[in-house]
PDB file of C-alpha atoms in Angstrom:
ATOM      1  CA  UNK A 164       0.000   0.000   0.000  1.00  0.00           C
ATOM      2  CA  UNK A 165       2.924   2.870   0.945  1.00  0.00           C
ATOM      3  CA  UNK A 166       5.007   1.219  -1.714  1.00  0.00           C
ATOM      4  CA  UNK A 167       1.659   2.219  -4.240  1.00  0.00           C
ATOM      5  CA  UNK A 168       1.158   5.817  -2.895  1.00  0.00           C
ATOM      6  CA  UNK A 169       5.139   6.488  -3.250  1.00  0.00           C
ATOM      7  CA  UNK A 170       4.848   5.895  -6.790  1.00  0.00           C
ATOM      8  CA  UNK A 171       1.546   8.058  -6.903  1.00  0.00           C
ATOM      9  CA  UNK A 172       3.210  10.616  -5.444  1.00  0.00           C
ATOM     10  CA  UNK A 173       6.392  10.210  -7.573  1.00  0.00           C
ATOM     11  CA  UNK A 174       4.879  10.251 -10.594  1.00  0.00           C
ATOM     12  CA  UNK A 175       2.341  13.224 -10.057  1.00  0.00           C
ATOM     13  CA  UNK A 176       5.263  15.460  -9.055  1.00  0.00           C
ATOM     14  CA  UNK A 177       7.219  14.410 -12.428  1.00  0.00           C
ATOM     15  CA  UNK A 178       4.025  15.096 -14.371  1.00  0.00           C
ATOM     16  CA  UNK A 179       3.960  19.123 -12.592  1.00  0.00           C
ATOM     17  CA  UNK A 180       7.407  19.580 -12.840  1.00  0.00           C
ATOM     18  CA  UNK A 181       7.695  21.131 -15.978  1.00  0.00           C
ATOM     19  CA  UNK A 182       5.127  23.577 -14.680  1.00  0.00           C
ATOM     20  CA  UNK A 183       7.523  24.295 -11.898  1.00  0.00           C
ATOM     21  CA  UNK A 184       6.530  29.120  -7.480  1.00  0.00           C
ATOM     22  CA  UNK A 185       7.843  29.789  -4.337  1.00  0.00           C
ATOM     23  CA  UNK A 186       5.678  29.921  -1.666  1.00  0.00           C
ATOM     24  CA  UNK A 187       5.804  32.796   1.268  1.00  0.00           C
ATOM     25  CA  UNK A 188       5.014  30.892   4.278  1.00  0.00           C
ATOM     26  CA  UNK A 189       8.436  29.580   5.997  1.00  0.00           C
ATOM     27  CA  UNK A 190       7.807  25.843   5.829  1.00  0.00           C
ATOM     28  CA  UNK A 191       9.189  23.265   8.229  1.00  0.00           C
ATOM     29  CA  UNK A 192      12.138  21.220   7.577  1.00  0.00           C
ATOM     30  CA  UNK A 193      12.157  17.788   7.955  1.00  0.00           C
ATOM     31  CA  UNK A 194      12.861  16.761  11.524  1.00  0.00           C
ATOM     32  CA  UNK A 195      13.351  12.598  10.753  1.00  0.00           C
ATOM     33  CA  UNK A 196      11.620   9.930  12.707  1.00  0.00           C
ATOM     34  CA  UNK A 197       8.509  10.976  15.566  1.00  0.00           C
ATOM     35  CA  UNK A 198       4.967  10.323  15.318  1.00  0.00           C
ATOM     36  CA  UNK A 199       4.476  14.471  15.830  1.00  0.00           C
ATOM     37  CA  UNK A 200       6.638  17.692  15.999  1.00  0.00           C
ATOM     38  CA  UNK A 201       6.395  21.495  16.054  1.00  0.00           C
ATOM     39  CA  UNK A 202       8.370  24.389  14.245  1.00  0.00           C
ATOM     40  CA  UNK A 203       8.395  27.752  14.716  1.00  0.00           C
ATOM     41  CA  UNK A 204       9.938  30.545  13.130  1.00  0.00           C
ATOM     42  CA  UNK A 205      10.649  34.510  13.378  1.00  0.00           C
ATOM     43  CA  UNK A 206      12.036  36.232  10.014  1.00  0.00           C
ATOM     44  CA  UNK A 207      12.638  39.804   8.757  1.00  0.00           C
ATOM     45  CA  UNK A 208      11.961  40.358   4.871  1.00  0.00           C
ATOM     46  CA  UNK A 209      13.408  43.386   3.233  1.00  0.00           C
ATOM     47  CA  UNK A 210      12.128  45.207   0.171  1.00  0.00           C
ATOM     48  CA  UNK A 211      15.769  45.933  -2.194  1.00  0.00           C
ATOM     49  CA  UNK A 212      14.458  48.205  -4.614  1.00  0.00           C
ATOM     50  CA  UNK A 213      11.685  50.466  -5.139  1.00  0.00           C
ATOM     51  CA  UNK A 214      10.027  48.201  -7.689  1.00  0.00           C
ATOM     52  CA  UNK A 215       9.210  45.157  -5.657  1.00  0.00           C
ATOM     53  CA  UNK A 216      11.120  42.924  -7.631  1.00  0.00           C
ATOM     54  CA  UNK A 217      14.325  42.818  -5.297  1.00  0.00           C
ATOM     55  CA  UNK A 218      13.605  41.056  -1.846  1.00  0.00           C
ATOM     56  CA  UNK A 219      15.670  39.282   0.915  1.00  0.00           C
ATOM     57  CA  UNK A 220      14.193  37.094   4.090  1.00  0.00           C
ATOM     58  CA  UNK A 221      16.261  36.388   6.825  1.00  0.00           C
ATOM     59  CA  UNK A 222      14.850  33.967   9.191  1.00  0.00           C
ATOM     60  CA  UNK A 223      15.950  32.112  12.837  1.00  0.00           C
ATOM     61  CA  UNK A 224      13.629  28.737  13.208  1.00  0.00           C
ATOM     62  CA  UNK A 225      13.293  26.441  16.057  1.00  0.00           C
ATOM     63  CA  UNK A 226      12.219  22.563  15.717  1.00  0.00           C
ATOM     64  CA  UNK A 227      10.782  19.733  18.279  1.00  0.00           C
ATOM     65  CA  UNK A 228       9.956  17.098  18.184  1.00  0.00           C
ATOM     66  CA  UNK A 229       8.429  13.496  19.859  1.00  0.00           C
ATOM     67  CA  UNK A 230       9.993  10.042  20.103  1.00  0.00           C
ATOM     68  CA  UNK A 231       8.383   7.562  17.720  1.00  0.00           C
ATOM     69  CA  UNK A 232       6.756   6.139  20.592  1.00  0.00           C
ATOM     70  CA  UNK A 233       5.197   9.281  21.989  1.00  0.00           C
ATOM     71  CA  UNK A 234       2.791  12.095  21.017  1.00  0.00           C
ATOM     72  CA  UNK A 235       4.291  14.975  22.467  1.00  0.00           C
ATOM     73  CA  UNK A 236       5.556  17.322  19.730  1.00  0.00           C
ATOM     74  CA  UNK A 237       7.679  19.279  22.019  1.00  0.00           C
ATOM     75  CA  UNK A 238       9.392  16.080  23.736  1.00  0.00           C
ATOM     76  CA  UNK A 239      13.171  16.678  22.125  1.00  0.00           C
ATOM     77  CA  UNK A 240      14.768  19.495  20.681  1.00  0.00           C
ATOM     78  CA  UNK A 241      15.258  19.092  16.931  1.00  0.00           C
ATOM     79  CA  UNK A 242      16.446  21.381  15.360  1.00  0.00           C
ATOM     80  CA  UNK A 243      17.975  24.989  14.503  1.00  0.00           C
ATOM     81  CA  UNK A 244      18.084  27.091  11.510  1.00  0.00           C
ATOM     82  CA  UNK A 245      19.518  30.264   9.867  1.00  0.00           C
ATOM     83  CA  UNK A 246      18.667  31.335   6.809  1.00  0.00           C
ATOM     84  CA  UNK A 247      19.313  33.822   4.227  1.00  0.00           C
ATOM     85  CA  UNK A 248      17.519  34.152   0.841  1.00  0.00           C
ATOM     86  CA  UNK A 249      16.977  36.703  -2.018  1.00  0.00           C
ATOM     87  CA  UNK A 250      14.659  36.427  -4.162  1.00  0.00           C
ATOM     88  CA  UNK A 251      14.497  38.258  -7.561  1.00  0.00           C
ATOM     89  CA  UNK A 252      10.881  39.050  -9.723  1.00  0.00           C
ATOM     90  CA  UNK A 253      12.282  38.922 -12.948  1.00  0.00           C
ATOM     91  CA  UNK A 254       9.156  38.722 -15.433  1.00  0.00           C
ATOM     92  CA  UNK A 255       5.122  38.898 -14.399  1.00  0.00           C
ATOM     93  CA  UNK A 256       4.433  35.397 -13.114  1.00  0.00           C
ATOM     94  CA  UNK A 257       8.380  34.216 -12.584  1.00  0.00           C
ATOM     95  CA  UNK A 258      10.791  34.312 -10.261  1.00  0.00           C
ATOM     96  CA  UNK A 259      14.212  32.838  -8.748  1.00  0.00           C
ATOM     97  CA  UNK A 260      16.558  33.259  -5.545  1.00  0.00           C
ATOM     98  CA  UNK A 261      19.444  31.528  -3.918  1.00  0.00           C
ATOM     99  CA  UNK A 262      20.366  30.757  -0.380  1.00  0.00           C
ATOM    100  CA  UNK A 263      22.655  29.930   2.186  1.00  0.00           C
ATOM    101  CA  UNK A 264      21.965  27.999   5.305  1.00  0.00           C
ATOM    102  CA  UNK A 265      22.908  26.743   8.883  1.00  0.00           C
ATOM    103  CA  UNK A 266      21.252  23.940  10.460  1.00  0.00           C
ATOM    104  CA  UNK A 267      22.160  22.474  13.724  1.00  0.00           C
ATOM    105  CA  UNK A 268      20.094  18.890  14.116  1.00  0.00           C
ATOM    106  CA  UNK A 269      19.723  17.070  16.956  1.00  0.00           C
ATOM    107  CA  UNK A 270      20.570  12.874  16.230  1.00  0.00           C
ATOM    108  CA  UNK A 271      18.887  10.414  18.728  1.00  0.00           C
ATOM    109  CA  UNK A 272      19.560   6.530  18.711  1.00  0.00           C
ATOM    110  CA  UNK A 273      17.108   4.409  16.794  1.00  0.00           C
ATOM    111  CA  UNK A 274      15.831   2.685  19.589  1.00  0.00           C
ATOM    112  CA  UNK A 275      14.079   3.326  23.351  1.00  0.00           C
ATOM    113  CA  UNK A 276      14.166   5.251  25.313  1.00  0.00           C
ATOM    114  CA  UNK A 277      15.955   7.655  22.703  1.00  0.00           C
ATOM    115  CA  UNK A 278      19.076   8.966  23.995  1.00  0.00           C
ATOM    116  CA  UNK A 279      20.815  11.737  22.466  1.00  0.00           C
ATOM    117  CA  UNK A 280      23.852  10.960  19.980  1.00  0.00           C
ATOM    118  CA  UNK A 281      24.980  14.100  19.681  1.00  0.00           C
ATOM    119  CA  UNK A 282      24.388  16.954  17.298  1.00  0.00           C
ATOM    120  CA  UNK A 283      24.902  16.921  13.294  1.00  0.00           C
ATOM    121  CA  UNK A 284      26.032  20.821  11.460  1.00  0.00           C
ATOM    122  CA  UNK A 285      24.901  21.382   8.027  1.00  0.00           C
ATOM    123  CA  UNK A 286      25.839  24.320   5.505  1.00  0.00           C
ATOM    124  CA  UNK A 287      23.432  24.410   2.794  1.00  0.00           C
ATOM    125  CA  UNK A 288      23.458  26.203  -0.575  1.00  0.00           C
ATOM    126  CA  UNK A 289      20.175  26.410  -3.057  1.00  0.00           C
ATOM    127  CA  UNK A 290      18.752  27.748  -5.418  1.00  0.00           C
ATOM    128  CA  UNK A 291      14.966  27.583  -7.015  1.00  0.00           C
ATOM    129  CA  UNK A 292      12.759  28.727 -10.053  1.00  0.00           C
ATOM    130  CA  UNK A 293       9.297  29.858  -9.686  1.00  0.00           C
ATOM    131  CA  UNK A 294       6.191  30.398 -11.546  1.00  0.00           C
ATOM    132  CA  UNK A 295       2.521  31.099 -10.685  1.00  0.00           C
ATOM    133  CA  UNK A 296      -0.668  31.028 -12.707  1.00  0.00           C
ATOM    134  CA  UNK A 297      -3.588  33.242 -12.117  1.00  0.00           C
ATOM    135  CA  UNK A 298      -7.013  32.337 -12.037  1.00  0.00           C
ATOM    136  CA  UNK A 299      -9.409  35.555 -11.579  1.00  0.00           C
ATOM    137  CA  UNK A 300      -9.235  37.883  -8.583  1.00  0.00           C
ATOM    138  CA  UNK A 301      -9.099  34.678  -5.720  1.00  0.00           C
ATOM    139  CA  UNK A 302      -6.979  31.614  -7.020  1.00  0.00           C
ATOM    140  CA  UNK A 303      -3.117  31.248  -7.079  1.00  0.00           C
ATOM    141  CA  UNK A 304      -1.457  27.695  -8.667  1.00  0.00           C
ATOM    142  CA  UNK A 305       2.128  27.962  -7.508  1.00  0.00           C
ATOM    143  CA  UNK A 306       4.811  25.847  -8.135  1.00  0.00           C
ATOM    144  CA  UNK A 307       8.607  25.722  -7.786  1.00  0.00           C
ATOM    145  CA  UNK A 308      11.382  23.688  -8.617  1.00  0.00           C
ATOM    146  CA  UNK A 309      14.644  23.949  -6.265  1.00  0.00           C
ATOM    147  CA  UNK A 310      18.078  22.071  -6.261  1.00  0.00           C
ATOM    148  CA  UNK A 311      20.278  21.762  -2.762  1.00  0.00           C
ATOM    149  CA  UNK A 312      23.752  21.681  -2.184  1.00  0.00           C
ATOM    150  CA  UNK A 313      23.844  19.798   1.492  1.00  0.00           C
ATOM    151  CA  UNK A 314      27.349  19.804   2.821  1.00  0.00           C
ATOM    152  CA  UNK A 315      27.628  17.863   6.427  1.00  0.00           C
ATOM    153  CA  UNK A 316      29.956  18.114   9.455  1.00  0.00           C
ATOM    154  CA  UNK A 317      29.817  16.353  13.495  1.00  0.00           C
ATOM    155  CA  UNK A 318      29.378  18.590  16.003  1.00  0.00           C
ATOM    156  CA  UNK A 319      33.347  19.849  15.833  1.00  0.00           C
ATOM    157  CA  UNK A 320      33.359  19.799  11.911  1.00  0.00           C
ATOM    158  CA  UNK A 321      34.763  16.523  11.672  1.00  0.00           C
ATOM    159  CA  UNK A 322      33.281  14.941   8.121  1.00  0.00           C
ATOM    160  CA  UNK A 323      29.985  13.037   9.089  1.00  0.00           C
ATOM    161  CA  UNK A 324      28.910   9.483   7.833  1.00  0.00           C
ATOM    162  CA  UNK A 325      26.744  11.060   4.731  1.00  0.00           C
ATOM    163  CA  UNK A 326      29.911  13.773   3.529  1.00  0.00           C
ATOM    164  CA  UNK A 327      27.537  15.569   1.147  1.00  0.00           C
ATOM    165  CA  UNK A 328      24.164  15.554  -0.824  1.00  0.00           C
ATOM    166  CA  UNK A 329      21.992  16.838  -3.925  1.00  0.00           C
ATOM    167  CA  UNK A 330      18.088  17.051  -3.541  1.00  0.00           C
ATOM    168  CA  UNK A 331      15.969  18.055  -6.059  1.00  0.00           C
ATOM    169  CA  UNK A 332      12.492  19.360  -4.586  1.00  0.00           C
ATOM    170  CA  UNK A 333       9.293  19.754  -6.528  1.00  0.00           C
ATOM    171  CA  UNK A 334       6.412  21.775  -5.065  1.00  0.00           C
ATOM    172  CA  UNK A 335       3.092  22.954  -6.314  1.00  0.00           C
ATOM    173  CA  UNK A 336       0.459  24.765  -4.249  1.00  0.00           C
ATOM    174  CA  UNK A 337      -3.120  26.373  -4.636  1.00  0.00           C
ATOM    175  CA  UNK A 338      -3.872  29.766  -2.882  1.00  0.00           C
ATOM    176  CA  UNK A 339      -7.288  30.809  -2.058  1.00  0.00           C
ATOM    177  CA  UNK A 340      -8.458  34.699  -1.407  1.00  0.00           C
ATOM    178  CA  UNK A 341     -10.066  34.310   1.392  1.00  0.00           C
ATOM    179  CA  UNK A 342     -10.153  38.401   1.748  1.00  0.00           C
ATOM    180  CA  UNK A 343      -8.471  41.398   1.027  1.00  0.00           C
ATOM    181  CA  UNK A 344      -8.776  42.752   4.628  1.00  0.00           C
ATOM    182  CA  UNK A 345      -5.326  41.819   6.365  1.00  0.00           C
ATOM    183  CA  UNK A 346      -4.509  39.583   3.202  1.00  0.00           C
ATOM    184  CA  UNK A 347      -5.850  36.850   4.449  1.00  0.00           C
ATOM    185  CA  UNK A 348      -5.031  32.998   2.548  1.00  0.00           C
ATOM    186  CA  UNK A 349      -5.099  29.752   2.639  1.00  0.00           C
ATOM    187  CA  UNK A 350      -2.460  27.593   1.066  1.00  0.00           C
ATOM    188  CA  UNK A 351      -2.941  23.857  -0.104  1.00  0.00           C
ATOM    189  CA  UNK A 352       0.957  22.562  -1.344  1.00  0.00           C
ATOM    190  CA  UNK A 353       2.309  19.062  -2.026  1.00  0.00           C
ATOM    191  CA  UNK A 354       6.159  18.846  -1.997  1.00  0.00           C
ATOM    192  CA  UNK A 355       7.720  15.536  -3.703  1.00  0.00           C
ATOM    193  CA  UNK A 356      11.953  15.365  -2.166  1.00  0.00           C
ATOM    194  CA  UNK A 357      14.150  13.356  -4.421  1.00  0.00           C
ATOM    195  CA  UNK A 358      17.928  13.042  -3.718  1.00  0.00           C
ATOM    196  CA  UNK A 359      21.491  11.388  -4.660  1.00  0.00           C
ATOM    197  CA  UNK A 360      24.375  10.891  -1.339  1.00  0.00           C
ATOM    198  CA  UNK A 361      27.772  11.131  -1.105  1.00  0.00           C
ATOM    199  CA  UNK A 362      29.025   9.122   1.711  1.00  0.00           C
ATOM    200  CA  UNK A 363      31.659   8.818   3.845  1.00  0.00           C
ATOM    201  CA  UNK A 364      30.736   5.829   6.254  1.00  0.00           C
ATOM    202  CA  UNK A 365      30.780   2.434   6.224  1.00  0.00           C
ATOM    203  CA  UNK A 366      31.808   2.992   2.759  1.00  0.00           C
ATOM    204  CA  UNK A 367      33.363   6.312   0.173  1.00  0.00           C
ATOM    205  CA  UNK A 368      30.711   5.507  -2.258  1.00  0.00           C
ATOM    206  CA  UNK A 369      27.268   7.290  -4.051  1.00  0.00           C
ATOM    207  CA  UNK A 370      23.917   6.308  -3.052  1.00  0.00           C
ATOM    208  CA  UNK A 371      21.258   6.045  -5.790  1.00  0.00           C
ATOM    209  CA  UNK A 372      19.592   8.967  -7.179  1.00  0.00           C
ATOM    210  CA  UNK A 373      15.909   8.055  -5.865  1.00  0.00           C
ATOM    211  CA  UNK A 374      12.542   9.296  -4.044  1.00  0.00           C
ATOM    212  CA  UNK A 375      13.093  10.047  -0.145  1.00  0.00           C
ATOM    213  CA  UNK A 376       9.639  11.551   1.120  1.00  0.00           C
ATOM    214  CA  UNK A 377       6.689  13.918   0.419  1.00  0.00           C
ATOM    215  CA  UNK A 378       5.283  17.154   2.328  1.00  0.00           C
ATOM    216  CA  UNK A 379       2.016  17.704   2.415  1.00  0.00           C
ATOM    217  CA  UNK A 380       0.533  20.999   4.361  1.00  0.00           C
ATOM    218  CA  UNK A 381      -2.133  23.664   4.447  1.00  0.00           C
ATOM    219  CA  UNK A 382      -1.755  26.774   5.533  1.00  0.00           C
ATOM    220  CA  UNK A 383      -3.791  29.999   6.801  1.00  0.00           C
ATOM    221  CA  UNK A 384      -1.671  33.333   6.079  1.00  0.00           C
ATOM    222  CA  UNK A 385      -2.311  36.856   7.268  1.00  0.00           C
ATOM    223  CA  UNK A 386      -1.232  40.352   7.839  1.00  0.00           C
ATOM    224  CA  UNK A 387      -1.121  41.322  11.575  1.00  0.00           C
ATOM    225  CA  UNK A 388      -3.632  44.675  11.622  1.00  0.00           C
ATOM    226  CA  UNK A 389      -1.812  47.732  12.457  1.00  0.00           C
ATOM    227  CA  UNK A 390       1.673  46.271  12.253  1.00  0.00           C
ATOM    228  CA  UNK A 391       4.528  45.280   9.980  1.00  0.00           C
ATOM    229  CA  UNK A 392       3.964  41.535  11.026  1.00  0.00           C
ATOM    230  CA  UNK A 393       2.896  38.970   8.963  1.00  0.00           C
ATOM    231  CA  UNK A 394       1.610  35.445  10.545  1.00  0.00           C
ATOM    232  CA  UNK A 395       0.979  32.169   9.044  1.00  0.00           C
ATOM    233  CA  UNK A 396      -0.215  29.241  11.064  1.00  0.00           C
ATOM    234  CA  UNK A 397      -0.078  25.819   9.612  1.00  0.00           C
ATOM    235  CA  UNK A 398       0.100  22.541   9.326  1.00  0.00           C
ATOM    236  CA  UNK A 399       2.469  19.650   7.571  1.00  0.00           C
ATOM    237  CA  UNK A 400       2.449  16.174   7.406  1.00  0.00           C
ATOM    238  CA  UNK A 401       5.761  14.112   6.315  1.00  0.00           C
ATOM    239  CA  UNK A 402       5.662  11.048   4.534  1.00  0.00           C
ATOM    240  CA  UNK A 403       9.446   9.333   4.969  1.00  0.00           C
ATOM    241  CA  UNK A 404      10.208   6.383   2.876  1.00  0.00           C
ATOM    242  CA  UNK A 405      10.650   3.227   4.446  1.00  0.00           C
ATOM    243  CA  UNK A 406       9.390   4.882   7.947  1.00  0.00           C
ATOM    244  CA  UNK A 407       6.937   2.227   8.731  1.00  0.00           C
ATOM    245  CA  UNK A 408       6.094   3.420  12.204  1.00  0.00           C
ATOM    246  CA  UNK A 409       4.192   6.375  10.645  1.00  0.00           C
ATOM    247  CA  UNK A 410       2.086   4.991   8.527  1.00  0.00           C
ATOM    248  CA  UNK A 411      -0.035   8.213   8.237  1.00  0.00           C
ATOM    249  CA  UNK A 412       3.488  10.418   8.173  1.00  0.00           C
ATOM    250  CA  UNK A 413       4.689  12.744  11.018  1.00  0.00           C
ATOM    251  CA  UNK A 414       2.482  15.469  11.986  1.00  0.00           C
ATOM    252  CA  UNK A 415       3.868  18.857  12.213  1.00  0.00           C
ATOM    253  CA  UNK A 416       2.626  22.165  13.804  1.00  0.00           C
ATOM    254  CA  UNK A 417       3.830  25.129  12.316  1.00  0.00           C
ATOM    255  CA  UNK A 418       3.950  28.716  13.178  1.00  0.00           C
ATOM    256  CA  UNK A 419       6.047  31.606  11.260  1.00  0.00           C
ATOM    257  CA  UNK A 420       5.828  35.380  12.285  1.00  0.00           C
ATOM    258  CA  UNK A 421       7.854  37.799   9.450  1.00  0.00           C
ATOM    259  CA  UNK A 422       8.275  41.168   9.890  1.00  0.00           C
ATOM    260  CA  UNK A 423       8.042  43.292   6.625  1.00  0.00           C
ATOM    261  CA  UNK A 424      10.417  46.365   5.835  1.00  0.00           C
ATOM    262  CA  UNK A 425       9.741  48.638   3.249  1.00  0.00           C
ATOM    263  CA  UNK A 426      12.500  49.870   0.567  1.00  0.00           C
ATOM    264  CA  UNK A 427      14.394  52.233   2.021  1.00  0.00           C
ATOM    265  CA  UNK A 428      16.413  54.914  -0.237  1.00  0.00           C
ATOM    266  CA  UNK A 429      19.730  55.139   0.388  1.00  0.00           C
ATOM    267  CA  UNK A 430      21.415  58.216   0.014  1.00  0.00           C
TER     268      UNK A 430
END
């Protein structure tokens, strides 16, 4: 049966990929193995030009997470991220950025009761192309493609069992109006993760190029009244390959705050 919806899920992102948008909420990263887990985020997006067509987020995010035998999404610390990312409008409905980031990941042992193994460092490059289609005054179809650089250290930047790895993402999602006061939204996306390995341990060899999981989430979206903040408030569930202790994925809980800043001439 999850062998049947991987390939349902594989193929339908191949068959949208050459329609490949970015989409604004700050979505979770994957956290690994738990039954549920929470992220949070705080980010600061700056308008570059006067135009609109020049933007940067910068963004701090927080992850927990539970054991796979508990429910508790805030049982472990997971994870922490900084990111950078400019993005560039370049025609009506397109768009592209690149981005560097930190993540420090928490690594537990595979079996109960869980103990800690330490902490894995990643630096991670990327880059994405976007495009949207409009459909009247209320619907969005988004999609994007983006390719990672993944680059991975121990906790004192010794070279870590996986040295390095490419992932190819492919994401669509629907955006619905719901009004114009605040800018309020909701946000339907699918997210298909495919990716190739360089490792380091047991063996200096490649893994296969192949399917590793798929996102799915829905999100509401708004503009804080009265304020430069923006919230969304969401949620995300993680289907891992080969995870057979979720068989209805890992349930996320997501919450992003971003505070906008207008262009700002300099002179």
């Amino acid at each position: 049966m999850k062998k049947t919806l991987y390939k349902i899920l594989s193929l339908l992102f191949l068959v949208i990929s050459p329609f490949l948008l970015l989409h604004a909420q700050i979505s979770p990263p994957g956290l690994g193995k738990a039954k549920t887990a929470s992220w949070s985020a705080i980010g600061l997006k700056r308008q570059l030009d006067s135009t609109g067509t020049k933007e940067a987020l910068t963004y701090l995010g927080l992850g927990t997470k539970s054991t796979p035998d508990d429910s508790n999404p805030f049982h472990k610390q997971a994870i922490f991220v900084l990111n950078h990312e400019v993005y560039h409008k370049f025609a009506k409905n397109q768009q592209y950025s690149y981005a560097l980031s930190y993540r420090r990941q928490d690594v537990y042992d595979a079996d109960a009761p869980y103990h800690g193994e330490g902490v894995e460092q990643e630096f991670r490059l990327y880059g994405r192309y976007a495009y949207t289609f409009r459909f009247g005054e209320r619907w969005k179809w988004k999609n994007t493609v983006r390719q990672e650089f993944r680059k991975f250290f121990t906790a004192d930047f010794k070279k870590a069992e996986e040295n390095f790895q490419l992932r190819t993402r492919l994401k669509t999602q629907v955006n619905l109006k719901l009004s114009d006061k605040n800018k309020q939204e909701l946000a339907f996306s699918a997210e298909g993760l495919f990716a190739v390995s360089k490792m380091y341990e047991p063996k200096d060899e490649w893994s296969k190029f192949a399917y590793k999981e798929s996102r799915l989430a829905l999100y509401y979206m708004t503009d804080i009244p009265n304020t430069p903040l923006h919230l969304d408030v969401g949620y995300m569930n993680d289907l891992i390959k080969g995870y057979r202790q979720a068989d209805f994925g890992v349930h996320y809980l997501a919450v992003d705050l971003i505070w906008n800043l207008p262009y700002k001439k300099k002179h």
